Each structure stands twice: as C-alpha cells, then as structure tokens.
Coordinates of C-alpha atoms and ligand atoms in Angstrom, one line a residue:
X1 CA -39.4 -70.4 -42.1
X2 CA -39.0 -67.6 -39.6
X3 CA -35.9 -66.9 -38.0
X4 CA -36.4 -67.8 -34.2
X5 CA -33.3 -70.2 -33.1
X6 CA -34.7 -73.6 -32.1
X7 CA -31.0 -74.2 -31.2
X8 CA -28.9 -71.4 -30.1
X9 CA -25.4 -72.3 -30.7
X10 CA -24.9 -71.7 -26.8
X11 CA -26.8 -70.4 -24.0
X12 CA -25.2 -68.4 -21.5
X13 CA -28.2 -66.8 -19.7
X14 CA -29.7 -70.3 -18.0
X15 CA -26.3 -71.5 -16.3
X16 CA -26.4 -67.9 -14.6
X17 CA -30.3 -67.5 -14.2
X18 CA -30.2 -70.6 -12.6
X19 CA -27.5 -69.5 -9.8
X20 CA -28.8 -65.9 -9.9
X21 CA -29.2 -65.6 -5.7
X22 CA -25.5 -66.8 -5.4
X23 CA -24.0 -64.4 -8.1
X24 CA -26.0 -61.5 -7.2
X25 CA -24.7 -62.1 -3.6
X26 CA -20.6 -62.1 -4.8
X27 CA -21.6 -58.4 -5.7
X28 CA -22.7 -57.6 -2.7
X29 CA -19.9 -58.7 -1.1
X30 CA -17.9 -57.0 -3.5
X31 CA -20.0 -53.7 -2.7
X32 CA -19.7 -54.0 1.2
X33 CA -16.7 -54.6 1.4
X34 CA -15.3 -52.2 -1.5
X35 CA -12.4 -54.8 -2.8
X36 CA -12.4 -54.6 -6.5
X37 CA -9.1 -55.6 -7.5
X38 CA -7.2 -58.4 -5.8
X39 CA -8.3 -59.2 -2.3
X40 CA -9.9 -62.0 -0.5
X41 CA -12.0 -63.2 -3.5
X42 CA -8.7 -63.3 -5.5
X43 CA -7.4 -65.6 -3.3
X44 CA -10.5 -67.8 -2.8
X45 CA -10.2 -68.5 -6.2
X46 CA -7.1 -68.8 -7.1
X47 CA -6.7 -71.6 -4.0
X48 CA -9.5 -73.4 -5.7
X49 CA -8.9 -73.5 -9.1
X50 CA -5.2 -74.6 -8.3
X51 CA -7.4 -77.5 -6.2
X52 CA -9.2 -78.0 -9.4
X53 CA -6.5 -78.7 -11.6
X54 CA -4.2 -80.6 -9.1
X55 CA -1.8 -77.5 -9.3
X56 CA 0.9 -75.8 -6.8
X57 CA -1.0 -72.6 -7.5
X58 CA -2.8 -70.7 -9.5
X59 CA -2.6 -66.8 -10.6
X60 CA -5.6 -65.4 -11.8
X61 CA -5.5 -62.6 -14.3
X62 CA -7.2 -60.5 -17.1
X63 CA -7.5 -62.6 -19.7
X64 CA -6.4 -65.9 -21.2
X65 CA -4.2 -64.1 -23.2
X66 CA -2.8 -62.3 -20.5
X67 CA -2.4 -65.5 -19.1
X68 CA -0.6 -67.0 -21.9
X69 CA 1.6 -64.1 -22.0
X70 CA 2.8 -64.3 -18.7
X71 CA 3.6 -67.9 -18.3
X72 CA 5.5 -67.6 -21.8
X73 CA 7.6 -64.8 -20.0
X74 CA 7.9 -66.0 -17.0
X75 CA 8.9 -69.6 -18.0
X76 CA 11.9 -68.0 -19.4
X77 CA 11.3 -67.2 -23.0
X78 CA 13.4 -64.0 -24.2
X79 CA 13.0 -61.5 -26.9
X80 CA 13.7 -62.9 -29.9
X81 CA 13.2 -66.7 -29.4
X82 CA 11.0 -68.9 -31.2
X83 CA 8.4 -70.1 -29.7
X84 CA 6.5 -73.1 -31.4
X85 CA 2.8 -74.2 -31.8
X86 CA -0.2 -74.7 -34.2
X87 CA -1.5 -72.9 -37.1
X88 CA -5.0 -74.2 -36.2
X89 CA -6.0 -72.5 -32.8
X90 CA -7.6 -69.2 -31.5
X91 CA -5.0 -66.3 -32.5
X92 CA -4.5 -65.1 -28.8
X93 CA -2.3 -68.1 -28.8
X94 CA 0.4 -66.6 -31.4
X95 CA -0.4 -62.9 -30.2
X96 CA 1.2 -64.4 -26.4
X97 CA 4.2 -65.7 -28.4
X98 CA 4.1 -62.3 -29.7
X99 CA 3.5 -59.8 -27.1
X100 CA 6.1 -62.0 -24.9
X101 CA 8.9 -60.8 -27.9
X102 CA 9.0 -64.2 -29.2
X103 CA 8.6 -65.1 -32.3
X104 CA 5.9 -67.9 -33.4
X105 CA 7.1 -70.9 -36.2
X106 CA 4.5 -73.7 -36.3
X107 CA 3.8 -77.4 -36.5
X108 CA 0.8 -79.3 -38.5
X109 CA -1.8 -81.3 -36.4
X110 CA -2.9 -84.6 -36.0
X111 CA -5.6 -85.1 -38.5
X112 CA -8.0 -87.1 -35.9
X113 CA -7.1 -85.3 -32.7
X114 CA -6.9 -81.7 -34.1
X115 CA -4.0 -81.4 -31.7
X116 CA 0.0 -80.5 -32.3
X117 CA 1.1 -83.8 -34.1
X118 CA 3.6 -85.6 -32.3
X119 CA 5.0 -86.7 -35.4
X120 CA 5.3 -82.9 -37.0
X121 CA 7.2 -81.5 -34.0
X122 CA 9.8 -84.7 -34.1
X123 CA 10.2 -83.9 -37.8
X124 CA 11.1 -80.0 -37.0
X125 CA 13.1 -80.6 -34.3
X126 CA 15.3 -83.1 -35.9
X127 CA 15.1 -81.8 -39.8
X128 CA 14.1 -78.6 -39.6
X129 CA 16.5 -77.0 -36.6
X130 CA 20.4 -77.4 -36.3
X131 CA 22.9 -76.7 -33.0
X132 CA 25.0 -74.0 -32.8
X133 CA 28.6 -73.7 -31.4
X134 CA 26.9 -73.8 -27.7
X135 CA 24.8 -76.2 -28.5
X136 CA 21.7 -73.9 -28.8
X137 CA 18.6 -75.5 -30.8
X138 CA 18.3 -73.1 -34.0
X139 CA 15.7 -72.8 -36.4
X140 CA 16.6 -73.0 -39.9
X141 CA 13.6 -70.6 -40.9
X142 CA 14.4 -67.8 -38.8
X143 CA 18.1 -68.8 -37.7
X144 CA 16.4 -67.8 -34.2
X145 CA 16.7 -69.7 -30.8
X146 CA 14.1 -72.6 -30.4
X147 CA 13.1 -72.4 -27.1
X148 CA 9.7 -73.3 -25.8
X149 CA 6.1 -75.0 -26.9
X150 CA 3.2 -74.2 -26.3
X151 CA 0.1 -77.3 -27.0
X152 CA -3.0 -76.4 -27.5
X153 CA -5.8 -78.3 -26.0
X154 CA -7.7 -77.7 -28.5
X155 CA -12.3 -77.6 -28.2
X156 CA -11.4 -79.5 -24.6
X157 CA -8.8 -82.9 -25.2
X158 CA -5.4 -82.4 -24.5
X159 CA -2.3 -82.9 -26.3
X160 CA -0.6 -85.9 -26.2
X161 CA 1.7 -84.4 -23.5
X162 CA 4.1 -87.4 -22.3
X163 CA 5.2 -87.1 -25.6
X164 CA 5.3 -83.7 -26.4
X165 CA 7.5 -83.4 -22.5
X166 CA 9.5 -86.3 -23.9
X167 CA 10.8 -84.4 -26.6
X168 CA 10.6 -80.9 -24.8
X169 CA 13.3 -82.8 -22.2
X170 CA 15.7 -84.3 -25.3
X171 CA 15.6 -80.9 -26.9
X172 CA 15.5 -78.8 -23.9
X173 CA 12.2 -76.9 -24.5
X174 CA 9.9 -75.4 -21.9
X175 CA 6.4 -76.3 -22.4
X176 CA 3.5 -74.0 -21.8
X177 CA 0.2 -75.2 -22.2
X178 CA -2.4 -73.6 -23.7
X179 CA -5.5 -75.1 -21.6
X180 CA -7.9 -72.0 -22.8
X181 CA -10.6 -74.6 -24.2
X182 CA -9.7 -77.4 -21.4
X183 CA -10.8 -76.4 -17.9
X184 CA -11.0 -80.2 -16.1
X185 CA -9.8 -82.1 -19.3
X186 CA -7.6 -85.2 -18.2
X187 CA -4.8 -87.4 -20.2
X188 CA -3.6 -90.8 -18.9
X189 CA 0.0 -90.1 -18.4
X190 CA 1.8 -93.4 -19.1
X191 CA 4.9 -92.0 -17.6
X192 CA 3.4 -91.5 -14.5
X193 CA 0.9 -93.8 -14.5
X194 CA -2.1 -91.9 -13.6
X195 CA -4.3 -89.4 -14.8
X196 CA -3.5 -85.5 -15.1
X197 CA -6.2 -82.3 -15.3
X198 CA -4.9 -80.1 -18.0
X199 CA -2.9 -77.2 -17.0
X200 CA -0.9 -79.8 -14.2
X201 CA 1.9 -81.1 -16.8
X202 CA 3.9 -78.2 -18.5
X203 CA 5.8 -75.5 -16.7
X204 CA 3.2 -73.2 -16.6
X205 CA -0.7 -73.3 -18.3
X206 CA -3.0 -70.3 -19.3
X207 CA -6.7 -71.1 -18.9
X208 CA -9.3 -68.4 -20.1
X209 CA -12.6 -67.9 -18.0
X210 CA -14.1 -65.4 -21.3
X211 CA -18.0 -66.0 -20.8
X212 CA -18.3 -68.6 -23.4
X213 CA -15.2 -71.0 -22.4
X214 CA -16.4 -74.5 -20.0
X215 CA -15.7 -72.3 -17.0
X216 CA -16.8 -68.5 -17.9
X217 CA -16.9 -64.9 -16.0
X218 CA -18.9 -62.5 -16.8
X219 CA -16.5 -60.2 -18.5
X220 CA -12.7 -60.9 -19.0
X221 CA -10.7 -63.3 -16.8
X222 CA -7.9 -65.8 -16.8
X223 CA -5.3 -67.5 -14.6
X224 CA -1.6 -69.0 -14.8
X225 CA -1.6 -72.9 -13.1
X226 CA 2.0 -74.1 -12.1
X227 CA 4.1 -76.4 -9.7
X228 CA 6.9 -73.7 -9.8
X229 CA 6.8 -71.1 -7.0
X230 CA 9.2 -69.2 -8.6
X231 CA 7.1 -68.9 -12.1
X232 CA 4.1 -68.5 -10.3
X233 CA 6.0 -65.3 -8.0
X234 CA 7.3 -63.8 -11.6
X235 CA 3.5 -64.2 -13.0
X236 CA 2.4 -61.9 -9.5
X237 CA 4.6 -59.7 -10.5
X238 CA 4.2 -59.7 -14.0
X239 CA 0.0 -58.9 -13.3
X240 CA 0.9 -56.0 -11.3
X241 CA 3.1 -53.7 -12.5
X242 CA 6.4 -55.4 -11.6
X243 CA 6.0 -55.5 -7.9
X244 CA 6.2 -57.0 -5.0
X245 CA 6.2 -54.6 -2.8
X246 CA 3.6 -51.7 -3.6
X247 CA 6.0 -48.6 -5.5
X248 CA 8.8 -50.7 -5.2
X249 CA 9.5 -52.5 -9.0
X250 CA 11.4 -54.7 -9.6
X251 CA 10.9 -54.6 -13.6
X252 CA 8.0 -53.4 -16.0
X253 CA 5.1 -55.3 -15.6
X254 CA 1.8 -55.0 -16.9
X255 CA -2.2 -54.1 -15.6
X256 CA -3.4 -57.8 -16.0
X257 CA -5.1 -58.4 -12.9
X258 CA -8.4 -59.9 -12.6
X259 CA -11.5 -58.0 -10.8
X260 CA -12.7 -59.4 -7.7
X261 CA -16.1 -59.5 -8.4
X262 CA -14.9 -61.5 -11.6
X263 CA -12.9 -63.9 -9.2
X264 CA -16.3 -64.4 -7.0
X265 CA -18.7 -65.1 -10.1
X266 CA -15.8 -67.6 -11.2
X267 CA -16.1 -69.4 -7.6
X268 CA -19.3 -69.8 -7.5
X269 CA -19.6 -71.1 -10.8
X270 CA -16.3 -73.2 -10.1
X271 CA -18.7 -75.5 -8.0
X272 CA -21.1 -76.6 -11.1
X273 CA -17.8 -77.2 -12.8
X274 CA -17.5 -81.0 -12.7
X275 CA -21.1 -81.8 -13.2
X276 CA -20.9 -79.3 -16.4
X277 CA -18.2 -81.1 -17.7
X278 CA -19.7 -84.2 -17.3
X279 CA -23.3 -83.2 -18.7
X280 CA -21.0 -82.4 -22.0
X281 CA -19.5 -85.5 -22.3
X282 CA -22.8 -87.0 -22.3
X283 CA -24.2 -85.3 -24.7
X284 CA -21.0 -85.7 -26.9
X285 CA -21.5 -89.8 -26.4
X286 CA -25.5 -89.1 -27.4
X287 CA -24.3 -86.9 -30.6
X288 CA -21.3 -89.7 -31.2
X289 CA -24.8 -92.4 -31.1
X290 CA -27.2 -90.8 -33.1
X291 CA -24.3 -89.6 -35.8
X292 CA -23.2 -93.0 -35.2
X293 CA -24.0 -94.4 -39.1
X294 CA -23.7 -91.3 -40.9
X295 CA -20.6 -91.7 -43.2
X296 CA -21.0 -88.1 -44.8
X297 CA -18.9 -86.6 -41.2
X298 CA -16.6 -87.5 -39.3
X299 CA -17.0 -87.5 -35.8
X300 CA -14.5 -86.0 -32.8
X301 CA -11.8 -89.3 -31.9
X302 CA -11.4 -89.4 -27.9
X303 CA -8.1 -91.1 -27.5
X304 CA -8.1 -94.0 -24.4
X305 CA -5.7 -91.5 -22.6
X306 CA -8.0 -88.7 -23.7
X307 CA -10.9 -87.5 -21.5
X308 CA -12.2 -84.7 -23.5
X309 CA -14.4 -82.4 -22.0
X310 CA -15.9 -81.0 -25.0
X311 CA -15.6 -77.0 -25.4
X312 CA -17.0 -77.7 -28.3
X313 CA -18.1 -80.5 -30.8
X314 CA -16.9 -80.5 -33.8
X315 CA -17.4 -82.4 -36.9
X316 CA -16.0 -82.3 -40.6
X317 CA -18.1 -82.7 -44.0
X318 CA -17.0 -82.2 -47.8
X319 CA -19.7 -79.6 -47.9
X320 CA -19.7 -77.6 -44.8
X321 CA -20.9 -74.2 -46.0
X322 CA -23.7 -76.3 -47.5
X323 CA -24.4 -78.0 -44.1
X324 CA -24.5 -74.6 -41.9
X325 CA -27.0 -73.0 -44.1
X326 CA -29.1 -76.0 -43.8
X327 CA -28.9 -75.9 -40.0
X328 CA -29.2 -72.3 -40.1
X329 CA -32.7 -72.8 -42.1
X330 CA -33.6 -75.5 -39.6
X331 CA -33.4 -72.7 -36.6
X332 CA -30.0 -74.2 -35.7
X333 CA -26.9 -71.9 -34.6
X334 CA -23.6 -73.5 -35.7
X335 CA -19.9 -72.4 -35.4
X336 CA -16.8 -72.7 -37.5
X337 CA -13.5 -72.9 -34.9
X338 CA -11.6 -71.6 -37.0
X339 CA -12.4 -70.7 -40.9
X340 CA -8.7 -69.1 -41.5
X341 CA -5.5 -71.2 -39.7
X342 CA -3.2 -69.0 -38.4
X343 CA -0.5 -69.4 -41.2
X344 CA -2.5 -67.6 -43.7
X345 CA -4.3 -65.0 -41.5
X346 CA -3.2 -61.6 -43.5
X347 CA -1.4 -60.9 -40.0
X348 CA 1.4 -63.6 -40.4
X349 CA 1.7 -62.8 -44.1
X350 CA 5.6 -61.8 -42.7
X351 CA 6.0 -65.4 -41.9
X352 CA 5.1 -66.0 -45.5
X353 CA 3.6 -69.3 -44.7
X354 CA 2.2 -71.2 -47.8
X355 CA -0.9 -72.7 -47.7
X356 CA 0.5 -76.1 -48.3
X357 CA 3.3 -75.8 -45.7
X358 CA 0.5 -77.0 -43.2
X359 CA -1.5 -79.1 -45.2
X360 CA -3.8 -81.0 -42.3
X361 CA -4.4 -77.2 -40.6
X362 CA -5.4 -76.0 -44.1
X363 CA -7.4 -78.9 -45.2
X364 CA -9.6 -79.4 -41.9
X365 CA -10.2 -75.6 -41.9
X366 CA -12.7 -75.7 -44.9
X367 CA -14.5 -78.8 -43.5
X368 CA -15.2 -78.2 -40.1
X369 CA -18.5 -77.3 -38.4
X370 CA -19.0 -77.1 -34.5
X371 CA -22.6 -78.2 -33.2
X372 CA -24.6 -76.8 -30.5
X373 CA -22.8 -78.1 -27.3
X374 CA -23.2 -76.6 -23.9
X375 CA -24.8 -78.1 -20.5
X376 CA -28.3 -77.0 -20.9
X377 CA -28.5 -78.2 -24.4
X378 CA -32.1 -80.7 -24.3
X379 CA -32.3 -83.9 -25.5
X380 CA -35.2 -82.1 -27.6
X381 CA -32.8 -79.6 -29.0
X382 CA -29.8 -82.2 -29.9
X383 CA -32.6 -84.5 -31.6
X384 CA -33.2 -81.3 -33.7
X385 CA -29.6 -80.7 -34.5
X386 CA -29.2 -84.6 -35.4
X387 CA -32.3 -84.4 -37.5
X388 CA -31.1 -81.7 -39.4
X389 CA -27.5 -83.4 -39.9
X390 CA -29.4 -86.3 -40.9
X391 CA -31.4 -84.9 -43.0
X392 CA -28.6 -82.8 -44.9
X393 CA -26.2 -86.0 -45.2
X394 CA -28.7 -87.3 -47.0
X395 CA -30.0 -84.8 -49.5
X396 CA -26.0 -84.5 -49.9
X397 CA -25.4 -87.9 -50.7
X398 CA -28.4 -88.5 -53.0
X399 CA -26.8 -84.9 -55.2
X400 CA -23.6 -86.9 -55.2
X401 CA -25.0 -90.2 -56.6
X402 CA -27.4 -88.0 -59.2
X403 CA -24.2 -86.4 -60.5
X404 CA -22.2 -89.3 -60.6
Ligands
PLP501 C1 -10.1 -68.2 -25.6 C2 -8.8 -68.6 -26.0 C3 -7.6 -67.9 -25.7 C4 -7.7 -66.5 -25.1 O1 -8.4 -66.2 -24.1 P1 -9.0 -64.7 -23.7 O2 -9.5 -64.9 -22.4 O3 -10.1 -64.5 -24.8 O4 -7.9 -63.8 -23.9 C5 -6.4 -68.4 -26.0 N1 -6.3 -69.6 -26.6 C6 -7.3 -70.3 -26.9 C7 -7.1 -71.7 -27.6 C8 -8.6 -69.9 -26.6 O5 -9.7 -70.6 -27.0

C-alpha cells in the first residue's frame, strides 16, 4: 500500500485555487495602494463580518487568541479573577484566560454535545462557590472572584447559551464566547424566539480566521464581535497599543492588529462563506446516512436549537487508535481534537486537576476521531472514508465476538 492520501484530512489549496484571480487582486490592491496595517480593507471587513454574524461591530485582530484575550479584558475581567470554561477545547482558550491575568477553573461537558454542560456549571455555581461579605461569587478552589464564562462552540454547534446567559444573569457573570470553530453557526434562542449566528449572544465573541478554521486567512487573523460600543472601543484600543489617538495612550495595549492584505483575502473569501457552511452540513447529513447503522461509533447529536456548521466531524469508537491506523492504511487523513483535555496538559499541572475531576472531558478524549470534512470533500472521497469505517467496525466487532 503506498502512501499517497486518497483523503487528505483537509484541503486548503482548492478553495483558494479556485478564487485565485480575486485573491491575487486583494494584493494588488494592497501593493498600489501601500496600506498594510489597518486601513480601508480593515474596515471593509470588519463591516461585513459584523453583517455576517448579526453584530454591532466587529474588530478584527491578530489572532483568535488575541481576540479572545481582548474581549476577556475588555468585558471587564481583572487580574486575578476566575474565569470559567472547559477542559476539552483548543488551549488558546485557557492561554486568553491567562494572558488576560485571570485565572482558568473549569466545568465537565455534555457527553452528546461536547459543549460546557449546563448541568456542570449550575452544580459549581451553586456547590462549588460561596458569597462573600459584598456579595462577590467566590470560588472555593482558589478563594478567587468568579467572574466571567467563556463557552466554547466547540468543532461548529454552539453552546446552549439561553441557558448558560440565564445563569450568567442570576450569578452576575460576563459571558464571552469562544466562536473560534463556529463562523455562521446558529442556536434557536427560546428566550428570544428566533435564531442567533454565534458570536451575537455574549458580551463579546472571539472568532479565529487561522487557515484551517470554516472561514480562514492565509496567515494569522481574528476579530472581536459585540453589541457594546464601549467593549468594542476598549478592544481598538487594546489592538493598538492603547490608543486612540496616535502617541497619545491611554493604557498599555498590545500589537494585535490584523494585516490588510489578511483583512482582503478574508473578504473575498467571506462571500463563499454561506454556501461553504452549507456544503458541510450536507456532507455531515451524508456521513450521519451512510454511518447511519453502524453501532461501533457514535455519531455528532445536532440539537433542534442547534445548527451546526461542522468545523469538524467527529465521531467516538472503543478503539480509536485502532480505527486511525486503519484509515491511515486506507490512504485516509484523520484528526484527533483533542488527545490531552486541558486539566491534565503538564501546563495546568498547578491547577492540580485529577483526571477524574472531569470525567466526561477525560473519557471522550481517548475515543474521539475527527473524519475528513471540508467543502471540497467528493462524494467519491467520503464513500472512501465510510468504507473504511465500515470496514474497520466490522473487523472490530467480529475480534470482539472471537474473544468473547
Ligand atoms: C483556533 C482556536 C483558537 C485560537 O485561534 P488562533 O487564531 O489560532 O489564535 C481558540 N479557541 C478555539 C476553540 C480554537 O479552535
């Protein structure tokens, strides 16, 4: 068996072969004109990602990290706070908690969503924090301030967020969504009656344009969404150096703006958006049919108030390591999003998490596999990838009953 992928894991050189003429001309633009930082494009961009999501505005920055950062600080978080979210997510959302001088405690997930568990963050709020004499929310763990939350809308479906702002609002949290993974992902809000594009229902939402991500530069990007001018003016100010006013700063900021070339490609690309989003929520229905009878996985669980948009598919299987090399042998590229939750990563050994402490985050780590999903995926390359899950399911099965 040679080693030429049949199925790359993800393609990123058709989505921008295909709109080569109109890339190529954004650095043109960017060359005739010399803006390379901020500018016009900026602008262009931030105006219609804000459209996008159904936002005020939009501030685009360096990275979704950066971004993350930013809203955290500017929705109010101070040094020294805790600052809650999930053990199973991409670590630049703990490093933001960080970075902002905040310190990160987290919550389990929901074992079929993958998402904060509603249940979990009830639980610490009411057993696992106390008031003090001014009737600040206090963690037990780190006798610290509870002050914000931060869901993760994890490989594209949101967190259930009328009830995560339901309990922000009786405890007096900010919320800061972590929409990295959800560019154009929508929840039925059955407060409001209507349905909401991530990154429009906290105080402030980081989204991350990294190449790879449903909406992707080429290079490092990201942006802040908000309703709140006055976030949205502390988030300009935190992306440039404190200011305002060129040499005139107000406090220490940070370098975190975004290139304007960056902010063109992102433009362009913000066009195809919708219909990319859509082509992947087709080809998760066609994976959910063909997978449809195989009881060795479980499949992704959309939610009626969910519609996912599918960053990436990911199923779970008693043997996953086994299942990857099979793919791998089959000329299939696979992920694993992510192998090591956040509460044992040898960098939060100071939390001195246990394993157990998260047991859903732990459990789902060792059993998940993500399958080739992205817009250009063929109905000839999914077959494959559902032939070789097949295929695998069943050998595993048959070693099962042979043991038994
Ligand atoms: C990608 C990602 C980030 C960070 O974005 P960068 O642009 O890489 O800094 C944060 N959180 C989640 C969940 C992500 O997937």
């Amino acid at each position: 068996m040679d080693n030429h992928k049949n199925v790359p894991f993800l393609d990123l050189v058709t989505p921008h072969v295909e709109l080569e003429a109109e890339l190529t001309a954004v650095f043109r633009r960017s060359l005739h004109t010399a803006s390379f930082i901020g500018g016009s494009m900026v602008e262009e961009f931030e105006k219609s990602f804000a459209a996008f999501c159904g936002t005020d505005d939009s501030i685009a920055v360096s990275s979704g990290t950066d971004a993350l950062r930013f809203a955290i600080m500017a929705c109010g978080v101070q040094p020294g706070d805790v600052v809650l979210t999930v053990p199973h997510t991409f670590i630049a959302t703990t490093e933001a908690i960080s970075q902002a001088g905040a310190v990160p405690e987290f919550v389990d997930i929901d074992e079929q969503t993958y998402n904060i568990s509603v249940e979990g963050l009830e639980q610490y709020l009411e057993e696992q924090c106390s008031r003090d004499q001014s009737g600040k929310l206090i963690s037990r763990r780190s006798n610290r301030p509870v002050t914000a939350v931060v869901p993760v809308h994890l490989y594209g479906q949101m967190a259930d967020m009328d009830e995560i702002l339901r309990l922000a609002e009786k405890y007096g949290l900010t919320v800061v969504e972590d929409a990295c993974q959800a560019h154009g992902a929508e929840y039925y809000s059955r407060r409001l009656h209507r349905w909401m594009k991530a990154g429009s229902m906290g105080s402030a939402a980081a989204f991350s344009f990294y190449p790879g991500k449903n909406l992707g530069a080429c290079g490092e990007a990201g942006a802040v969404t908000t309703n709140d001018s006055r976030i949205a003016g502390k988030i300009r100010m935190l992306r440039d150096h404190g200011q305002a006013k060129k040499y005139y700063h107000d406090v220490e900021g940070y370098n975190g703006r975004l290139d304007a070339i960056q902010a063109g490609l992102l433009h362009t690309k913000l066009a195809h958006l919708a219909q990319w989003n859509a082509r992947r929520r087709e080809l998760a229905a066609e994976y959910n049919r063909l997978l449809a009878g195989n009881d060795a996985i479980i499949r992704p669980w959309e939610p009626s108030w969910s519609r996912a948009v599918y960053h990436l598919f990911v199923i779970r299987t008693s043997d996953r390591d086994g299942m990857i090399e099979h793919l791998k042998q089959a000329g299939i590229g696979t992920g694993i999003h992510y192998p090591v939750p956040l509460h044992l990563q040898k960098a939060y050994s100071w939390l001195q998490y246990k394993p157990e402490d998260f047991p859903v985050a732990t459990q789902v780590a060792t059993e998940i596999v993500s399958l080739p999903m992205f817009p250009q995926l063929t109905a000839t390359q999914q077959a494959l990838v559902v032939n070789a899950v097949e295929a695998f399911s069943e050998r595993a099965e048959i070693e099962s009953v042979s043991l038994a």
